[in-house]
Each structure stands twice: as structure tokens, then as C-alpha cells.
Phi, psi and omega in degrees: 000135180284157180296155181294151175283134180277119183243123174276130178254119180253119180260121183293334178268130179261004179283126177298133178079012181294158176300324180294320177293321177299319178298315179299317180295324176294318178297319178300316181293332183267358183293143176289164183296343181284353178240137173243110185260142178218136177289135174243113186285145180237355186291339182261006182284125175299151178303139182297129176210115182305333178300330182288345177274351176279123186086230181259116179291164177305143181303322180297325177294315181298314178301314182296312181299319178294321179296321179289314182300325183278350182281149175273343181191168183230131172250117177263130177234115190222147168273181175245130176242111178053048180063027183214179175278155178297150181302321181297324178290316178299319178301315180297319178299317180294316180297318180290342181264003184232168001293165184313131179088358180232062179284105182287346180275338191307129176079357181281123175295141185228158169224149180237125175237126179237154180208157178204160175290340180274185187284333188280346174066026179075027182306315181296315179296320181302311183284328175294318178298319178300323177297319180293322181299331178299310181290336178277358179065044179246113176292118182261133177299131183271323185224145357283147176288152183223090173242117185248104177275163179052042186301327180298336180276349184274345184239148175276182184298336179271001179088013179272133177293124185244345182273120181296320180296319178294317178301314180297319179294315180295324177295320177296320177299314182291324176297316179295322179294321177300316178295317180299313180296316180297319179296319181290330181283338184288000000 
């Protein structure tokens, strides 16, 4: 058996205890053995400014870029903010794609899972992120789609996933992502 693929998990919400972080932790727990998932934090990244890449960039940028560069694939888990992706996620995408000519995202297979307390499940953020992945040269898994509405009802007060239907869907997403990453690596 080949070693597991190293997957960086980027959570769009930087709020501790957010539903999106609970969703990411559930996805990590449901991943098949062929994937090794690790959270890569984005909350400490200074706002993107090309001037900061002249000389020595911020340590948080260097740490983040190295974490992305070493990954075999990326799992994005995001909420929706005003029909868009959160500012912290956009900032991370920009930092990872620079300095010019050093796109750390390029060629990394990706999957996008979005969720919201409302009915639409982050549909707008999911598709906006997919548009950005095109310019970053990241092949995004198309199926199964993963928009999780009414996310607050899927977890108990301790953050444990309690809905069997949601668990089965997330497990199918992770199985498909494992196949997607292996296919892109071949």
C-alpha cells in the first residue's frame, strides 16, 4: 500500500468553534486511510501586500506557503459571507499565489465543501471559490457537490456530527476526493 496523500485543510472561518471548523473536523474524521489531513491555519496571516514580499516576507506567510507547497492536495471548507468567500480565505489564496511566478497552489487537486446555517449551504461561496481555483491552476473535484444547509442542526452542542444522512454524504465526498487526488497524482 502506498503512503497516504498529505492533504492541507483550509477552513474559511477563523472563528474558534465555528460550524465550518466543526464541519472540517468531521471531514477529517471521515477521511479514508489513503488521505492524511491536517488543518492549515489562516487567521494569523497579515493582509496581502506585495510590498511585504520585498526582502523577508512575514513568517506567517512563509509558514503558510510551505504548508501549501508540501501538500498533495487541498480541501477547502468554507462558509458564505455576503454571497462570497470570507475575506480571510481570499487573503490566504492571494498569499499562496505570490510572489509573482511562485504559485504554491498550482497543480494541487482540490475539493470544496461549503456550509451555512441557512438553506443554501454556501452555494455562492462554493462557486466563487471554484472560479478562483481555475486561475490558481487547481483542478477541482466536480462530483459529488457539497453544499450543506442547516449546518447548525447537524452537530450537537459539543460539535459532534449527529445526522446520519449528513455523515453518509460527507463520507461519500471524502471517498471521492481520495479517488480524485490519486487520479491527479498518477
